[in-house]
Short mmCIF file of C-alpha atoms in Angstrom, two decimals:
data_model
loop_
_atom_site.label_atom_id
_atom_site.label_comp_id
_atom_site.label_asym_id
_atom_site.label_seq_id
_atom_site.Cartn_x
_atom_site.Cartn_y
_atom_site.Cartn_z
CA MET A 177 -30.41 -24.85 60.34
CA ASN A 178 -32.30 -27.96 60.21
CA LEU A 179 -35.53 -26.98 58.56
CA LYS A 180 -37.00 -30.55 59.20
CA ASP A 181 -37.11 -30.67 62.90
CA GLU A 182 -37.98 -26.52 63.09
CA ASN A 183 -41.22 -26.02 64.96
CA THR A 184 -41.40 -22.36 65.09
CA ILE A 185 -42.52 -20.41 61.65
CA PHE A 186 -40.26 -18.48 60.08
CA LYS A 187 -41.22 -14.50 59.76
CA PRO A 188 -39.43 -12.71 57.03
CA LEU A 189 -37.88 -9.27 58.47
CA ARG A 190 -39.42 -6.28 57.20
CA VAL A 191 -37.80 -3.37 55.44
CA LEU A 192 -40.16 -1.03 57.04
CA ARG A 193 -40.08 0.14 60.43
CA HIS A 194 -42.91 1.92 61.66
CA SER A 195 -45.61 1.85 64.62
CA LYS A 196 -48.62 -0.29 64.20
CA ILE A 197 -50.88 0.77 61.50
CA ASN A 198 -54.44 -0.14 62.24
CA ALA A 199 -56.63 -0.99 59.44
CA TYR A 200 -59.21 -3.70 58.03
CA PHE A 201 -58.31 -5.92 55.11
CA SER A 202 -60.84 -8.43 53.48
CA LYS A 203 -59.54 -10.36 50.26
CA ASN A 204 -63.11 -9.99 48.52
CA SER A 205 -64.16 -9.11 45.07
CA GLU A 206 -64.69 -5.37 45.78
CA ASP A 207 -61.30 -4.76 48.10
CA PHE A 208 -58.80 -6.88 45.96
CA VAL A 209 -58.52 -6.86 42.41
CA VAL A 210 -55.98 -8.15 40.31
CA ARG A 211 -55.65 -7.08 36.46
CA GLU A 212 -52.67 -8.93 34.27
CA LYS A 213 -50.66 -7.21 31.91
CA PRO A 214 -49.53 -9.34 28.83
CA LEU A 215 -46.26 -9.72 27.76
CA TYR A 216 -46.81 -9.17 24.24
CA GLU A 217 -49.50 -7.76 22.01
CA PHE A 218 -51.92 -10.14 20.47
CA SER A 219 -51.29 -10.65 16.96
CA GLY A 220 -54.50 -10.80 15.74
CA GLU A 221 -53.83 -13.69 13.72
CA GLY A 222 -53.25 -17.56 13.98
CA GLU A 223 -55.00 -20.72 15.59
CA HIS A 224 -55.46 -19.52 19.00
CA LEU A 225 -58.46 -18.03 20.66
CA ILE A 226 -57.54 -15.46 23.65
CA LEU A 227 -60.03 -14.99 26.18
CA HIS A 228 -60.16 -12.05 28.43
CA LEU A 229 -61.76 -12.92 31.83
CA CYS A 230 -63.00 -11.25 34.90
CA LYS A 231 -63.58 -13.93 37.75
CA LYS A 232 -64.61 -13.45 41.21
CA ASP A 233 -63.66 -15.68 44.07
CA LEU A 234 -62.55 -18.43 42.16
CA SER A 235 -58.77 -19.85 41.28
CA THR A 236 -57.80 -20.29 37.86
CA HIS A 237 -57.86 -23.68 37.76
CA GLU A 238 -61.66 -23.52 39.27
CA ALA A 239 -62.33 -21.09 36.56
CA LEU A 240 -61.11 -23.74 33.67
CA ARG A 241 -62.74 -26.27 35.37
CA ILE A 242 -66.12 -24.70 34.91
CA LEU A 243 -65.34 -23.67 31.21
CA SER A 244 -64.04 -26.95 30.48
CA GLU A 245 -67.25 -28.44 31.69
CA PHE A 246 -69.56 -26.08 30.01
CA SER A 247 -67.64 -26.23 26.63
CA GLY A 248 -66.35 -30.13 26.58
CA ILE A 249 -63.04 -28.50 26.21
CA LYS A 250 -60.18 -30.24 27.67
CA MET A 251 -58.45 -28.88 30.58
CA ARG A 252 -55.23 -29.16 28.91
CA ASP A 253 -56.18 -27.74 25.75
CA PHE A 254 -56.53 -24.01 27.69
CA GLY A 255 -53.22 -22.05 28.29
CA TYR A 256 -52.71 -19.44 30.80
CA ALA A 257 -49.71 -16.91 31.79
CA GLY A 258 -50.27 -17.25 35.67
CA LEU A 259 -51.98 -18.46 38.27
CA LYS A 260 -54.42 -16.11 40.03
CA ASP A 261 -55.75 -15.50 43.72
CA LYS A 262 -58.90 -17.42 44.77
CA GLN A 263 -60.21 -14.54 46.54
CA GLY A 264 -60.68 -11.22 45.06
CA CYS A 265 -61.75 -9.88 41.64
CA THR A 266 -59.17 -10.89 38.69
CA PHE A 267 -58.86 -10.19 34.97
CA GLN A 268 -56.58 -12.52 33.53
CA HIS A 269 -56.09 -13.97 29.67
CA LEU A 270 -56.73 -17.57 28.54
CA SER A 271 -56.05 -19.21 25.18
CA LEU A 272 -57.69 -22.11 23.66
CA PRO A 273 -57.61 -23.55 19.85
CA LYS A 274 -59.50 -21.18 18.03
CA LYS A 275 -61.49 -24.01 16.60
CA PHE A 276 -63.29 -24.44 19.96
CA GLU A 277 -65.07 -20.63 19.58
CA LYS A 278 -68.53 -21.57 19.23
CA ASN A 279 -68.50 -23.73 21.99
CA LEU A 280 -68.50 -20.85 24.47
CA LEU A 281 -70.42 -18.57 22.20
CA ASN A 282 -73.70 -19.07 25.02
CA PHE A 283 -71.52 -19.34 28.37
CA SER A 284 -72.81 -17.97 31.48
CA HIS A 285 -71.73 -17.75 34.68
CA PRO A 286 -72.21 -15.91 37.77
CA LYS A 287 -68.69 -15.87 38.72
CA ILE A 288 -66.78 -15.44 35.18
CA LYS A 289 -67.33 -12.94 32.60
CA ILE A 290 -65.60 -13.40 29.04
CA THR A 291 -64.97 -9.62 28.50
CA GLN A 292 -62.97 -9.51 25.29
CA SER A 293 -61.51 -12.11 22.71
CA PHE A 294 -58.36 -11.96 20.30
CA ILE A 295 -56.77 -14.26 17.96
CA HIS A 296 -53.27 -15.26 18.44
CA ASN A 297 -50.53 -17.04 16.95
CA ASN A 298 -49.77 -19.61 19.88
CA LYS A 299 -51.11 -21.21 23.10
CA LEU A 300 -50.18 -18.95 26.51
CA ARG A 301 -47.60 -20.44 28.59
CA ILE A 302 -46.65 -19.85 32.45
CA GLY A 303 -44.71 -16.76 32.26
CA HIS A 304 -46.31 -14.95 29.21
CA LEU A 305 -47.02 -11.95 31.49
CA LYS A 306 -45.15 -8.64 32.32
CA GLY A 307 -46.61 -8.11 35.73
CA ASN A 308 -49.92 -7.67 37.59
CA SER A 309 -51.65 -4.20 38.85
CA PHE A 310 -53.32 -4.16 41.84
CA PHE A 311 -56.16 -2.27 43.74
CA ILE A 312 -56.34 -3.22 47.39
CA ARG A 313 -58.86 -1.10 49.45
CA LEU A 314 -58.04 -0.91 53.47
CA LYS A 315 -61.10 -0.33 55.70
CA LYS A 316 -61.56 1.30 59.33
CA VAL A 317 -58.38 3.73 58.85
CA LEU A 318 -58.50 6.86 60.97
CA PRO A 319 -56.74 9.96 59.85
CA ASN A 320 -53.33 9.30 61.54
CA ASP A 321 -53.27 5.87 60.12
CA ALA A 322 -54.04 7.04 56.59
CA LEU A 323 -50.86 9.64 57.25
CA LYS A 324 -48.80 6.35 58.23
CA LEU A 325 -49.85 4.53 55.28
CA GLU A 326 -49.21 7.21 52.65
CA GLN A 327 -45.79 7.54 54.45
CA ALA A 328 -45.08 3.92 54.26
CA LEU A 329 -46.18 3.61 50.77
CA GLU A 330 -44.06 6.31 49.66
CA ASN A 331 -41.11 5.06 51.57
CA LEU A 332 -41.38 1.71 49.65
CA ASN A 333 -42.24 3.46 46.35
CA LYS A 334 -38.84 5.34 46.75
CA ILE A 335 -36.37 2.44 47.95
CA GLY A 336 -37.90 -0.53 46.37
CA PHE A 337 -39.30 -3.97 48.62
CA ALA A 338 -37.73 -7.31 49.52
CA ASN A 339 -39.26 -9.78 46.96
CA TYR A 340 -40.17 -12.56 49.32
CA PHE A 341 -42.23 -15.41 48.10
CA GLY A 342 -45.88 -14.71 49.66
CA TYR A 343 -47.53 -17.00 52.06
CA GLN A 344 -49.88 -18.80 49.16
CA ARG A 345 -46.32 -20.93 48.28
CA PHE A 346 -46.41 -22.36 51.96
CA GLY A 347 -49.51 -23.68 52.83
CA LYS A 348 -51.83 -23.22 55.91
CA PHE A 349 -49.54 -24.34 58.16
CA LYS A 350 -46.55 -22.83 56.16
CA ASP A 351 -44.79 -26.23 56.54
CA ASN A 352 -45.20 -27.17 52.82
CA TYR A 353 -41.23 -26.74 52.80
CA LYS A 354 -41.28 -29.65 55.17
CA GLU A 355 -43.11 -32.01 53.25
CA GLY A 356 -40.89 -30.83 49.95
CA LEU A 357 -37.55 -31.63 51.84
CA ALA A 358 -39.10 -35.16 53.00
CA ILE A 359 -39.67 -35.99 49.35
CA LEU A 360 -35.95 -35.21 48.52
CA GLN A 361 -34.88 -37.23 51.31
CA GLY A 362 -37.08 -40.10 50.13
CA LYS A 363 -40.38 -39.83 50.66
CA LYS A 364 -42.61 -41.06 47.61
CA MET A 365 -45.43 -39.37 46.16
CA LYS A 366 -47.51 -40.38 43.07
CA ASN A 367 -48.69 -36.73 42.24
CA VAL A 368 -46.21 -35.49 40.18
CA LYS A 369 -47.53 -31.82 40.13
CA MET A 370 -47.76 -31.87 43.76
CA LYS A 371 -44.40 -33.12 44.31
CA ASP A 372 -42.94 -30.50 42.10
CA PHE A 373 -44.89 -27.65 44.17
CA LEU A 374 -43.91 -29.14 47.64
CA ILE A 375 -40.27 -28.77 46.23
CA SER A 376 -40.66 -25.65 45.37
CA ALA A 377 -42.03 -24.63 48.67
CA PHE A 378 -38.42 -25.87 50.15
CA GLN A 379 -36.45 -23.70 47.58
CA SER A 380 -38.67 -20.73 48.23
CA GLU A 381 -38.36 -21.41 52.03
CA LEU A 382 -34.66 -21.08 51.68
CA PHE A 383 -34.52 -18.06 49.51
CA ASN A 384 -36.91 -16.15 52.31
CA ARG A 385 -34.73 -17.09 54.69
CA TYR A 386 -31.48 -15.95 52.97
CA LEU A 387 -33.37 -12.63 51.87
CA SER A 388 -34.24 -11.84 55.52
CA LYS A 389 -30.69 -12.23 56.45
CA ARG A 390 -29.73 -9.77 53.57
CA VAL A 391 -32.35 -7.21 54.98
CA GLU A 392 -30.99 -7.38 58.40
CA ILE A 393 -27.49 -6.73 57.21
CA SER A 394 -28.68 -3.66 55.17
CA HIS A 395 -30.28 -2.74 58.78
CA PHE A 396 -27.35 -3.74 60.68
CA ALA A 397 -24.76 -1.70 58.17
CA LYS A 398 -26.94 1.70 58.80
CA GLU A 399 -26.64 0.97 62.74
CA PHE A 400 -23.24 -0.63 63.46
CA SER A 401 -19.98 0.38 63.14
CA LEU A 402 -17.18 -0.89 61.01
CA SER A 403 -15.73 -3.10 63.71
CA GLU A 404 -18.82 -4.35 64.97
CA LEU A 405 -19.91 -5.46 61.11
CA GLY A 406 -16.74 -7.20 60.77
CA GLU A 407 -17.35 -9.11 64.14
CA ILE A 408 -21.23 -9.93 63.57
CA TYR A 409 -20.62 -11.24 60.39
CA LYS A 410 -16.85 -12.14 60.42
CA ILE A 411 -15.96 -10.45 57.38
CA SER A 412 -12.89 -8.12 56.75
CA LYS A 413 -12.62 -4.65 57.21
CA GLU A 414 -12.49 -4.03 53.51
CA GLU A 415 -15.82 -5.87 53.12
CA ALA A 416 -17.31 -4.00 55.80
CA LYS A 417 -16.53 -0.80 54.46
CA ASN A 418 -18.17 -1.65 51.16
CA LEU A 419 -21.44 -2.11 53.29
CA LYS A 420 -20.91 1.01 55.22
CA ALA A 421 -20.43 3.28 52.04
CA GLN A 422 -23.49 2.09 50.40
CA LYS A 423 -26.11 5.21 50.54
CA GLN A 424 -29.13 2.93 49.48
CA PHE A 425 -30.93 0.62 51.91
CA PHE A 426 -30.66 -2.82 50.24
CA LYS A 427 -26.64 -3.41 50.17
CA LEU A 428 -25.25 -5.19 46.96
CA LEU A 429 -22.14 -7.52 47.72
CA TYR A 430 -18.85 -7.94 45.77
CA ASN A 431 -19.09 -11.16 43.77
CA GLU A 432 -22.88 -12.04 44.30
CA VAL A 433 -25.26 -12.76 41.21
CA LEU A 434 -27.06 -9.62 39.64
CA GLY A 435 -29.63 -9.63 36.89
CA HIS A 436 -30.76 -7.07 34.57
CA TYR A 437 -34.06 -5.75 35.89
CA PRO A 438 -36.41 -6.47 35.20
CA PHE A 439 -35.70 -9.36 32.66
CA GLY A 440 -32.06 -10.27 31.73
CA LYS A 441 -29.38 -12.24 32.17
CA CYS A 442 -27.02 -13.17 35.04
CA PHE A 443 -24.06 -11.83 35.86
CA LEU A 444 -21.12 -11.42 38.60
CA CYS A 445 -21.04 -7.99 40.66
CA GLU A 446 -17.32 -7.71 40.22
CA ASP A 447 -17.38 -3.75 39.52
CA LEU A 448 -19.17 -2.83 42.73
CA LYS A 449 -18.67 0.80 42.07
CA LYS A 450 -20.22 0.54 38.48
CA GLU A 451 -22.84 -1.64 39.76
CA LEU A 452 -24.07 0.34 42.49
CA GLU A 453 -25.00 3.40 40.04
CA ARG A 454 -27.15 0.71 37.74
CA PHE A 455 -28.54 -0.65 40.81
CA LYS A 456 -29.67 3.11 42.26
CA ALA A 457 -30.94 3.68 38.34
CA ARG A 458 -32.83 0.35 38.50
CA ASP A 459 -31.49 -1.04 35.78
CA LEU A 460 -30.47 -3.98 37.66
CA SER A 461 -31.29 -6.27 41.04
CA ALA A 462 -29.59 -8.68 43.18
CA MET A 463 -30.28 -12.64 42.26
CA GLY A 464 -30.96 -14.76 44.97
CA LEU A 465 -30.50 -18.69 44.53
CA LEU A 466 -33.31 -20.82 43.80
CA VAL A 467 -31.11 -24.19 44.78
CA GLY A 468 -30.79 -26.73 42.16
CA LEU A 469 -29.32 -27.99 39.13
CA ARG A 470 -28.02 -25.13 35.91
CA ALA A 471 -28.58 -22.11 38.95
CA PHE A 472 -26.02 -19.50 37.94
CA GLU A 473 -23.20 -19.37 40.16
CA CYS A 474 -21.92 -17.14 42.83
CA GLY A 475 -18.47 -15.83 43.05
CA GLU A 476 -15.87 -16.12 45.75
CA GLY A 477 -16.02 -13.88 49.00
CA PHE A 478 -18.71 -13.17 51.82
CA ALA A 479 -21.48 -13.80 49.07
CA LYS A 480 -20.81 -17.32 48.49
CA LYS A 481 -20.02 -18.20 51.92
CA LEU A 482 -23.55 -16.35 52.99
CA GLU A 483 -25.21 -18.60 50.22
CA GLN A 484 -23.08 -21.55 51.45
CA GLU A 485 -24.67 -21.24 55.00
CA PHE A 486 -28.22 -20.57 54.12
CA PHE A 487 -28.59 -22.89 51.22
CA ARG A 488 -26.69 -25.94 52.98
CA GLU A 489 -29.16 -27.81 53.60
CA GLY A 490 -30.81 -27.47 49.73
CA LEU A 491 -27.24 -28.05 48.08
CA GLU A 492 -27.19 -31.49 49.96
CA PHE A 493 -30.02 -32.50 47.13
CA LYS A 494 -28.96 -29.69 44.65
CA ASN A 495 -29.10 -32.89 41.58
CA GLN A 496 -32.83 -33.54 42.38
CA MET A 497 -34.10 -29.81 41.76
CA GLN A 498 -33.86 -27.39 38.59
CA GLY A 499 -32.29 -24.16 40.20
CA SER A 500 -32.47 -20.76 39.10
CA ARG A 501 -32.24 -17.06 40.22
CA ARG A 502 -34.89 -14.84 41.41
CA PHE A 503 -34.99 -11.06 41.92
CA MET A 504 -34.32 -10.02 45.59
CA TRP A 505 -35.01 -6.55 45.18
CA GLY A 506 -38.39 -5.16 43.58
CA TYR A 507 -39.88 -1.81 43.07
CA LEU A 508 -43.71 -0.65 42.72
CA LYS A 509 -44.54 0.98 39.68
CA ASP A 510 -47.54 3.22 39.01
CA LEU A 511 -48.42 3.77 42.31
CA LYS A 512 -51.67 5.62 43.25
CA TYR A 513 -53.52 6.43 46.78
CA HIS A 514 -56.69 8.03 47.98
CA TYR A 515 -58.00 8.22 51.39
CA ASP A 516 -61.99 8.78 51.78
CA ALA A 517 -62.05 10.04 55.47
CA GLN A 518 -65.95 9.96 55.47
CA LYS A 519 -66.09 6.36 54.80
CA ALA A 520 -62.50 5.76 56.82
CA HIS A 521 -61.28 3.77 53.51
CA PHE A 522 -58.20 3.65 52.17
CA SER A 523 -57.33 2.46 48.59
CA PHE A 524 -54.18 2.16 46.42
CA GLU A 525 -53.16 0.96 43.27
CA PHE A 526 -49.72 -0.41 42.17
CA PHE A 527 -47.89 -2.56 39.45
CA LEU A 528 -45.76 -5.59 40.03
CA GLU A 529 -43.27 -7.10 37.65
CA LYS A 530 -44.53 -11.20 37.45
CA GLY A 531 -43.60 -13.27 40.29
CA SER A 532 -43.92 -10.83 42.95
CA TYR A 533 -46.68 -10.84 45.61
CA ALA A 534 -49.07 -8.01 46.56
CA THR A 535 -49.62 -9.49 49.89
CA VAL A 536 -45.72 -9.11 50.50
CA ILE A 537 -46.36 -5.39 49.84
CA LEU A 538 -49.45 -5.46 51.88
CA ASN A 539 -47.31 -7.38 55.25
CA GLU A 540 -44.54 -4.69 54.52
CA LEU A 541 -47.56 -1.76 55.33
CA LEU A 542 -49.29 -3.41 57.85
CA GLN A 543 -46.75 -5.61 59.69
CA ASP A 544 -49.41 -8.06 60.78
CA GLU A 545 -48.97 -11.74 60.23
CA ASP A 546 -52.33 -12.45 60.39
CA LEU A 547 -52.74 -11.21 57.32
CA GLU A 548 -51.48 -14.58 55.95
CA ASN A 549 -54.26 -16.47 57.82
#
């Protein structure tokens, strides 16, 4: 696999298999709403002010720039737990030193509203959130397509979803990862933040390709015989049996890296039978590689062989990247949906743990790559 010379755009394999669902989606402030859920309750004391912000059609950085220009507070003095989409209506928390509270007393902007404020001990940092709740409204949905959407959502709610990185990582032409690879190969870039972002796009691309292969394996384990699986993946009869015996959709591999879900330490899948029960109970999930230093190592066997195949190009530059592990399989929480036949609107809500993308869920439902443009 040579990512640098590839001209075709990689499309991750979908979990759901259904006929096309016709619906119209526009990522605007009426039809796409994101609400950030903090990792912890704010203490009510300390030297930091937490603002609960509602912004429309502005990125997090754009909102910070507007607040900075109004108040005179430097951009670096603001803290936030996660970056939010530009399109749509998004609610999130920002922090700033409490001594600057008076600088924002008369703040007013047509696209930003401060809805609440809290006092807290520390500055917000990236990752200081549990996750996000989403509201999505689809339009021009006929009754038959509404039924398909309900069934697809129920299927995802039951089996979980492939936790791909969303298209936001890869740029308009989906080639950020090529720039990341070029940097690793020696291309110079002065902008450190952009350099790190492009390298992370390269790591994300490899992760998505590996996860897509795991989705393929999960489909094939159901569709093919033991001997066919052995031939396709060059694995032993015992390894093929381990795949065929698993009843859940996403198949675990012996000796692969697992992690306590949704937050927890990594460990090896050394007792497949025991870990399968915990996986079905949603207590753990399989962890895909973000190639680089300090990433938890996979054990021997088919799992390691597969990782080495898909991450080979990244492993060449392992010492230039900070590595880690990311959940490959996630779950919807608090799913609700409603169909308004008169307006032909289908609305649904759900919660995702931090790091998961609502656009990935939407693509699973509609299976329409044009959503990513």
